[in-house]
Tab-separated table of C-alpha atoms in Angstrom:
chain	number	residue	atom	x	y	z
A	1	MET	CA	-42.403	55.141	213.265
A	2	THR	CA	-42.379	51.592	211.892
A	3	ILE	CA	-45.111	50.472	214.296
A	4	GLN	CA	-47.227	53.514	213.477
A	5	ALA	CA	-46.867	52.857	209.733
A	6	VAL	CA	-47.932	49.230	210.214
A	7	ILE	CA	-50.977	50.290	212.232
A	8	ILE	CA	-51.980	52.823	209.550
A	9	VAL	CA	-51.618	50.236	206.773
A	10	LEU	CA	-53.639	47.659	208.706
A	11	THR	CA	-56.352	50.236	209.422
A	12	VAL	CA	-56.577	51.200	205.750
A	13	PHE	CA	-56.848	47.535	204.712
A	14	ALA	CA	-59.498	46.893	207.364
A	15	VAL	CA	-61.619	49.835	206.211
A	16	TRP	CA	-61.174	48.873	202.562
A	17	GLY	CA	-62.160	45.293	203.318
A	18	ALA	CA	-65.262	46.367	205.225
A	19	VAL	CA	-66.382	48.722	202.444
A	20	SER	CA	-65.778	46.105	199.758
A	21	ASN	CA	-67.667	43.464	201.709
A	22	ALA	CA	-70.593	45.830	202.257
A	23	GLN	CA	-70.740	46.701	198.557
A	24	PHE	CA	-70.645	43.016	197.597
A	25	ASN	CA	-73.491	42.139	199.974
A	26	LEU	CA	-75.586	45.105	198.833
A	27	THR	CA	-75.118	44.088	195.188
A	28	ARG	CA	-75.987	40.467	195.969
A	29	MET	CA	-79.243	41.565	197.654
A	30	ASN	CA	-80.073	44.019	194.822
A	31	MET	CA	-79.900	46.974	197.218
A	32	THR	CA	-78.707	50.387	196.057
A	33	SER	CA	-76.114	52.379	197.948
A	34	GLY	CA	-75.227	56.053	198.030
A	35	PHE	CA	-76.892	59.208	199.293
A	36	SER	CA	-79.314	59.886	196.445
A	37	PHE	CA	-82.171	58.734	198.713
A	38	LEU	CA	-81.847	62.036	200.602
A	39	GLU	CA	-83.731	63.697	197.728
A	40	ARG	CA	-86.718	61.352	198.083
A	41	ASP	CA	-89.895	62.221	199.992
A	42	THR	CA	-90.280	60.530	203.369
A	43	GLY	CA	-94.044	60.024	203.433
A	44	TRP	CA	-94.245	59.735	207.231
A	45	ASP	CA	-94.834	62.109	210.130
A	46	TYR	CA	-93.379	62.549	213.628
A	47	SER	CA	-94.344	64.235	216.864
A	48	PHE	CA	-92.234	67.382	217.304
A	49	SER	CA	-90.490	69.995	215.167
A	50	LEU	CA	-89.199	73.516	215.697
A	51	VAL	CA	-89.913	74.471	212.073
A	52	GLU	CA	-92.661	73.769	209.552
A	53	ARG	CA	-92.886	70.172	208.385
A	54	SER	CA	-95.045	67.831	206.314
A	55	ILE	CA	-95.089	64.181	205.257
A	56	SER	CA	-93.842	65.216	201.807
A	57	ASP	CA	-90.538	66.533	203.184
A	58	ARG	CA	-87.398	65.024	201.760
A	59	TYR	CA	-85.056	62.906	203.822
A	60	TYR	CA	-82.331	65.539	204.090
A	61	TYR	CA	-84.810	68.097	205.468
A	62	THR	CA	-86.320	65.569	207.882
A	63	LEU	CA	-82.853	64.685	209.180
A	64	PHE	CA	-82.135	68.406	209.562
A	65	ILE	CA	-85.269	68.771	211.691
A	66	GLY	CA	-84.075	65.861	213.837
A	67	LEU	CA	-80.721	67.604	214.250
A	68	LEU	CA	-82.450	70.823	215.348
A	69	ASN	CA	-84.521	68.877	217.882
A	70	THR	CA	-81.413	67.170	219.270
A	71	LEU	CA	-79.492	70.442	219.575
A	72	PHE	CA	-82.518	72.127	221.151
A	73	VAL	CA	-83.006	69.462	223.818
A	74	GLY	CA	-79.261	69.098	224.387
A	75	PHE	CA	-78.781	72.838	224.924
A	76	ILE	CA	-81.714	73.051	227.338
A	77	CYS	CA	-80.455	70.050	229.318
A	78	ILE	CA	-76.893	71.401	229.458
A	79	VAL	CA	-78.187	74.698	230.876
A	80	THR	CA	-80.614	73.139	233.357
A	81	THR	CA	-78.257	70.430	234.601
A	82	THR	CA	-75.441	72.942	235.053
A	83	PHE	CA	-77.703	75.402	236.897
A	84	PHE	CA	-79.266	72.881	239.276
A	85	GLY	CA	-76.007	70.958	239.585
A	86	PHE	CA	-74.237	74.067	240.897
A	87	ILE	CA	-77.034	74.708	243.386
A	88	ILE	CA	-77.128	71.133	244.668
A	89	GLY	CA	-73.330	70.887	244.721
A	90	THR	CA	-73.152	74.088	246.775
A	91	LEU	CA	-75.712	72.663	249.203
A	92	ARG	CA	-73.607	69.499	249.469
A	93	ASP	CA	-70.734	71.719	250.560
A	94	ALA	CA	-72.912	73.729	252.973
A	95	ARG	CA	-72.253	73.739	256.701
A	96	HIS	CA	-75.941	73.300	257.566
A	97	PRO	CA	-76.442	69.547	258.124
A	98	ALA	CA	-80.076	69.517	256.913
A	99	LEU	CA	-79.202	71.148	253.578
A	100	SER	CA	-76.198	68.907	253.084
A	101	PHE	CA	-78.236	65.798	253.932
A	102	ALA	CA	-81.082	66.723	251.555
A	103	ALA	CA	-78.629	67.358	248.706
A	104	ASN	CA	-76.864	64.056	249.431
A	105	VAL	CA	-80.179	62.155	249.332
A	106	TYR	CA	-81.012	63.747	245.976
A	107	VAL	CA	-77.644	62.772	244.511
A	108	GLN	CA	-77.825	59.192	245.756
A	109	ILE	CA	-81.354	58.654	244.428
A	110	PHE	CA	-81.122	60.126	240.940
A	111	ARG	CA	-77.530	59.128	240.248
A	112	ASN	CA	-78.152	55.456	240.938
A	113	ILE	CA	-81.355	54.963	238.910
A	114	PRO	CA	-80.758	54.350	235.163
A	115	LEU	CA	-81.616	57.360	233.055
A	116	ILE	CA	-83.846	55.498	230.627
A	117	LEU	CA	-85.829	54.074	233.546
A	118	GLN	CA	-86.371	57.570	234.937
A	119	ALA	CA	-87.498	58.839	231.531
A	120	VAL	CA	-89.966	55.986	230.951
A	121	PHE	CA	-91.326	56.216	234.518
A	122	LEU	CA	-91.848	59.981	234.296
A	123	TYR	CA	-93.415	59.664	230.843
A	124	ALA	CA	-95.817	56.989	232.130
A	125	ILE	CA	-96.936	59.332	234.916
A	126	LEU	CA	-97.362	62.389	232.697
A	127	ILE	CA	-99.167	60.577	229.884
A	128	HIS	CA	-101.858	59.395	232.309
A	129	LEU	CA	-102.762	62.864	233.536
A	130	GLY	CA	-106.211	64.173	232.695
A	131	GLY	CA	-107.232	65.920	229.503
A	132	PRO	CA	-107.234	69.700	228.974
A	133	ARG	CA	-110.413	70.168	231.032
A	134	GLN	CA	-108.813	68.305	233.956
A	135	ALA	CA	-105.436	70.032	233.529
A	136	ILE	CA	-103.448	71.042	236.587
A	137	ASN	CA	-103.724	74.820	236.902
A	138	LEU	CA	-100.435	76.548	237.685
A	139	GLY	CA	-101.380	80.094	238.605
A	140	ASP	CA	-103.829	80.560	235.700
A	141	ILE	CA	-100.900	81.082	233.310
A	142	ALA	CA	-99.612	77.520	232.895
A	143	PHE	CA	-101.456	74.218	232.621
A	144	LEU	CA	-100.252	70.614	232.783
A	145	SER	CA	-102.288	67.812	231.261
A	146	GLY	CA	-101.803	64.482	229.559
A	147	ARG	CA	-101.347	66.340	226.275
A	148	GLY	CA	-98.466	68.494	227.444
A	149	LEU	CA	-97.445	71.594	229.344
A	150	MET	CA	-98.942	74.919	228.227
A	151	LEU	CA	-96.839	77.978	229.056
A	152	PRO	CA	-97.163	81.700	228.370
A	153	GLY	CA	-94.698	83.062	225.841
A	154	LEU	CA	-93.772	85.825	223.458
A	155	ASN	CA	-95.986	86.053	220.397
A	156	ILE	CA	-93.273	85.253	217.833
A	157	SER	CA	-92.637	82.476	215.337
A	158	PRO	CA	-90.450	79.434	216.139
A	159	ALA	CA	-87.817	80.633	213.640
A	160	VAL	CA	-87.475	83.947	215.486
A	161	SER	CA	-87.250	82.057	218.779
A	162	ILE	CA	-84.323	80.024	217.451
A	163	GLY	CA	-82.609	83.226	216.321
A	164	LEU	CA	-83.055	84.780	219.771
A	165	LEU	CA	-81.650	81.636	221.374
A	166	LEU	CA	-78.546	81.835	219.188
A	167	ALA	CA	-78.179	85.544	220.003
A	168	SER	CA	-78.366	84.759	223.727
A	169	ILE	CA	-75.646	82.114	223.336
A	170	ALA	CA	-73.477	84.613	221.438
A	171	ILE	CA	-73.855	87.143	224.257
A	172	ALA	CA	-72.825	84.538	226.817
A	173	ILE	CA	-69.746	83.560	224.784
A	174	GLY	CA	-68.801	87.234	224.417
A	175	LEU	CA	-69.009	87.766	228.176
A	176	ILE	CA	-66.829	84.717	228.763
A	177	ILE	CA	-64.243	86.002	226.281
A	178	ALA	CA	-64.298	89.391	228.030
A	179	LYS	CA	-63.679	87.569	231.364
A	180	THR	CA	-66.583	89.343	233.057
A	181	SER	CA	-67.046	88.538	236.748
A	182	LEU	CA	-69.643	85.900	237.647
A	183	TRP	CA	-72.480	88.003	239.022
A	184	ARG	CA	-71.914	90.935	236.668
A	185	GLY	CA	-71.783	88.581	233.699
A	186	LEU	CA	-75.020	86.868	234.702
A	187	ALA	CA	-76.731	90.243	235.176
A	188	VAL	CA	-75.529	91.590	231.816
A	189	TRP	CA	-76.496	88.359	230.049
A	190	PHE	CA	-79.965	88.298	231.632
A	191	VAL	CA	-80.748	91.961	230.910
A	192	SER	CA	-79.369	91.748	227.360
A	193	THR	CA	-81.347	88.595	226.584
A	194	ILE	CA	-84.580	90.081	227.922
A	195	GLY	CA	-83.911	93.277	225.985
A	196	ILE	CA	-83.380	91.637	222.590
A	197	CYS	CA	-86.401	89.392	223.144
A	198	LEU	CA	-88.662	92.371	223.859
A	199	ILE	CA	-87.282	94.347	220.913
A	200	ALA	CA	-87.699	91.390	218.542
A	201	THR	CA	-91.257	90.827	219.779
A	202	ALA	CA	-92.152	94.504	219.357
A	203	VAL	CA	-90.888	94.475	215.771
A	204	LEU	CA	-91.838	90.993	214.574
A	205	HIS	CA	-95.021	90.027	216.425
A	206	PRO	CA	-98.213	89.749	214.307
A	207	SER	CA	-99.984	93.080	213.936
A	208	GLY	CA	-103.115	93.476	216.004
A	209	GLU	CA	-102.114	90.775	218.468
A	210	PRO	CA	-100.647	91.164	221.987
A	211	PHE	CA	-96.938	90.842	222.794
A	212	PHE	CA	-97.518	87.919	225.127
A	213	SER	CA	-99.603	84.871	224.378
A	214	VAL	CA	-101.249	83.202	227.381
A	215	PRO	CA	-102.848	79.750	227.024
A	216	ALA	CA	-106.602	79.590	227.514
A	217	LEU	CA	-108.982	76.635	227.416
A	218	GLN	CA	-111.301	76.828	224.423
A	219	GLY	CA	-113.524	73.819	223.973
A	220	LEU	CA	-111.497	70.624	224.215
A	221	ARG	CA	-108.058	72.162	223.794
A	222	PHE	CA	-105.848	75.045	224.864
A	223	ARG	CA	-105.129	77.865	222.464
A	224	GLY	CA	-102.334	80.391	222.647
A	225	GLY	CA	-99.085	80.221	224.582
A	226	ILE	CA	-96.320	77.673	224.098
A	227	SER	CA	-97.184	73.990	223.909
A	228	VAL	CA	-94.546	71.628	225.320
A	229	PRO	CA	-95.284	68.000	224.307
A	230	ILE	CA	-95.268	65.333	226.983
A	231	GLU	CA	-92.339	63.544	225.300
A	232	LEU	CA	-90.192	66.669	225.343
A	233	LEU	CA	-91.132	67.493	228.944
A	234	ALA	CA	-90.377	63.979	230.195
A	235	LEU	CA	-87.053	63.881	228.344
A	236	VAL	CA	-85.821	67.264	229.604
A	237	VAL	CA	-86.910	66.681	233.210
A	238	SER	CA	-85.436	63.169	233.422
A	239	ILE	CA	-82.081	64.213	231.928
A	240	THR	CA	-81.998	67.266	234.206
A	241	LEU	CA	-82.654	65.200	237.331
A	242	TYR	CA	-80.055	62.618	236.363
A	243	GLY	CA	-77.373	64.986	235.101
A	244	SER	CA	-77.723	67.426	237.988
A	245	ALA	CA	-76.757	64.686	240.438
A	246	TYR	CA	-73.456	64.070	238.623
A	247	ILE	CA	-72.658	67.751	238.150
A	248	ALA	CA	-73.441	68.351	241.830
A	249	GLU	CA	-70.702	65.900	242.785
A	250	ILE	CA	-68.284	67.600	240.389
A	251	VAL	CA	-69.086	70.985	241.942
A	252	ARG	CA	-68.796	69.645	245.484
A	253	GLY	CA	-65.407	68.122	244.679
A	254	GLY	CA	-64.190	71.371	243.134
A	255	LEU	CA	-65.341	73.482	246.086
A	256	SER	CA	-63.715	71.101	248.567
A	257	GLN	CA	-60.345	71.535	246.805
A	258	VAL	CA	-60.232	75.285	247.444
A	259	PRO	CA	-57.497	75.878	250.082
A	260	ALA	CA	-58.945	76.658	253.504
A	261	GLY	CA	-56.441	79.469	253.845
A	262	LEU	CA	-58.129	81.443	251.065
A	263	VAL	CA	-61.492	81.152	252.798
A	264	GLU	CA	-59.976	82.218	256.102
A	265	ALA	CA	-58.337	85.175	254.386
A	266	GLY	CA	-61.724	86.258	253.045
A	267	GLN	CA	-63.231	85.946	256.496
A	268	ALA	CA	-60.381	88.021	257.941
A	269	LEU	CA	-61.171	90.755	255.407
A	270	GLY	CA	-64.772	90.809	256.596
A	271	LEU	CA	-66.318	89.310	253.466
A	272	SER	CA	-69.758	87.742	253.777
A	273	ARG	CA	-70.345	84.051	253.039
A	274	THR	CA	-71.945	84.977	249.719
A	275	SER	CA	-68.945	87.099	248.738
A	276	ILE	CA	-66.523	84.367	249.751
A	277	TRP	CA	-68.486	81.854	247.677
A	278	SER	CA	-68.750	84.034	244.553
A	279	ARG	CA	-65.361	85.811	244.700
A	280	ILE	CA	-63.078	83.150	246.137
A	281	LYS	CA	-64.459	79.617	246.148
A	282	VAL	CA	-66.232	79.505	242.772
A	283	PRO	CA	-63.442	81.191	240.722
A	284	MET	CA	-60.839	78.894	242.266
A	285	ALA	CA	-63.028	75.788	242.002
A	286	LEU	CA	-63.844	76.376	238.328
A	287	ARG	CA	-60.291	75.435	237.387
A	288	SER	CA	-60.930	71.885	238.558
A	289	ILE	CA	-64.648	71.801	237.723
A	290	VAL	CA	-64.573	72.689	234.014
A	291	PRO	CA	-62.739	69.593	232.620
A	292	PRO	CA	-65.114	66.981	234.117
A	293	LEU	CA	-68.024	69.355	233.539
A	294	GLY	CA	-67.256	69.258	229.817
A	295	ASN	CA	-67.503	65.471	229.907
A	296	GLN	CA	-70.951	65.777	231.455
A	297	TRP	CA	-72.035	68.257	228.780
A	298	ILE	CA	-71.031	65.742	226.134
A	299	PHE	CA	-72.954	63.052	227.996
A	300	MET	CA	-76.049	65.302	228.155
A	301	MET	CA	-75.964	65.666	224.388
A	302	LYS	CA	-75.611	61.918	223.875
A	303	ALA	CA	-78.326	61.244	226.450
A	304	THR	CA	-80.911	62.865	224.181
A	305	THR	CA	-80.949	59.596	222.201
A	306	ILE	CA	-83.051	57.951	224.943
A	307	GLY	CA	-85.931	60.003	223.543
A	308	ILE	CA	-86.591	57.113	221.175
A	309	ALA	CA	-87.884	55.115	224.170
A	310	ILE	CA	-90.714	57.619	224.727
A	311	GLY	CA	-91.323	58.661	221.117
A	312	PHE	CA	-89.498	62.001	220.973
A	313	SER	CA	-88.396	62.825	217.429
A	314	ASP	CA	-84.720	63.625	217.892
A	315	LEU	CA	-82.036	62.817	215.335
A	316	PHE	CA	-81.655	59.228	216.561
A	317	TYR	CA	-85.415	58.581	216.397
A	318	ILE	CA	-85.708	60.044	212.901
A	319	THR	CA	-82.634	58.126	211.723
A	320	VAL	CA	-84.102	54.829	212.932
A	321	ASN	CA	-87.394	55.581	211.189
A	322	SER	CA	-85.526	56.569	208.035
A	323	ILE	CA	-83.647	53.262	208.081
A	324	SER	CA	-86.869	51.275	208.355
A	325	GLN	CA	-88.512	53.270	205.545
A	326	SER	CA	-85.613	53.645	203.085
A	327	GLY	CA	-83.396	50.652	203.848
A	328	GLN	CA	-80.252	52.838	203.601
A	329	THR	CA	-78.788	51.521	206.842
A	330	LEU	CA	-75.080	52.148	206.320
A	331	GLU	CA	-75.526	55.659	204.936
A	332	LEU	CA	-77.882	56.793	207.691
A	333	ILE	CA	-75.778	55.309	210.481
A	334	LEU	CA	-72.735	57.042	209.001
A	335	ILE	CA	-74.604	60.371	208.969
A	336	LEU	CA	-75.707	59.832	212.572
A	337	MET	CA	-72.194	58.963	213.755
A	338	LEU	CA	-70.513	61.878	211.967
A	339	THR	CA	-73.137	64.317	213.244
A	340	PHE	CA	-72.708	63.333	216.885
A	341	LEU	CA	-68.937	63.312	216.406
A	342	ALA	CA	-69.057	66.911	215.153
A	343	ILE	CA	-71.397	68.061	217.955
A	344	ASN	CA	-69.475	66.443	220.785
A	345	TYR	CA	-66.100	67.457	219.372
A	346	SER	CA	-67.335	71.069	219.283
A	347	ILE	CA	-68.354	70.810	222.937
A	348	ALA	CA	-64.921	69.368	223.767
A	349	LEU	CA	-63.223	72.274	221.973
A	350	LEU	CA	-65.361	74.749	223.914
A	351	THR	CA	-64.491	73.013	227.173
A	352	ASN	CA	-60.773	73.067	226.380
A	353	TRP	CA	-61.006	76.746	225.492
A	354	LEU	CA	-62.787	77.545	228.766
A	355	ASN	CA	-60.263	75.507	230.721
A	356	ALA	CA	-57.331	77.313	229.076
A	357	HIS	CA	-58.778	80.740	229.859
A	358	LEU	CA	-59.504	79.859	233.475
A	359	GLN	CA	-56.015	78.622	234.283
A	360	LEU	CA	-53.716	80.867	236.277
A	361	LYS	CA	-51.192	82.589	234.046
A	362	GLU	CA	-47.534	82.238	234.912
A	363	HIS	CA	-45.428	85.386	234.843
């Protein structure tokens, strides 16, 4: 207890000394401190936002938009890396040598190239694609050009889209709490998500316009559909490629720890390979997969900060711009640190909760 008390006292003195020194230096340089600057207008613009924005927005609203962008990209990357990571990890565990070799090559390539290098390289390729008239046609419903990726989508506002995304997450959490089986849970989640999206579109889409909006070239630009900026596309794809390689190794390690006797028992019962994988190997492997998987989810969220290298307006990018415009360095860095602490701590709590519910109960 004595050592702990000494450490606490020293920590308090260190923090007090740092704060006092910062206040002294700010006063000496005639710089104001505090968070009143959050009420001032920014006066500058940025590339991407999920909600309406303008250059007259205040700092607190601009930072909120950056937070939404970070959460949006982080959630997409967590879903995509987990999905592809499970597929590649399963292929790494496959008996077929060609599939196992291909998955191993993928892991070795994308795991050993720095993430920021992958993002910058992919962005450099995408940004040099042709204009809308030279766009790559993907089945007459999607188009890829140097200005972004145009996709078909529901004819609803971005705010409604965010609400539907949150509803889909709530459904997934409810199915996890109910301990629904893997395939049944995925089916229920997919059908429920599609259902609420169609209902919301039928009720909330603009009158006189179709349910679905398909991009079409009109003049020098595409109109309709969903526009995915090049920065967002490069960031999501690069993080997905990089993160999937790590999650694939986690999945392969978890599958390899499943006792061979359980697999042989499933074979003796006449179960197919798919049934053995979904009913025996995956449920048993999840108990060792979830803890390191949670670490990767946290890393995916932190990895969104590399968007500053390619101009994507996430929370880190907007914070850096706010520092250069307002000069409130300490306050903005504190906001950034506390925000990421809250996000990643929430992911850690979710991971611990999942891990606790997947453990075998002792009787």
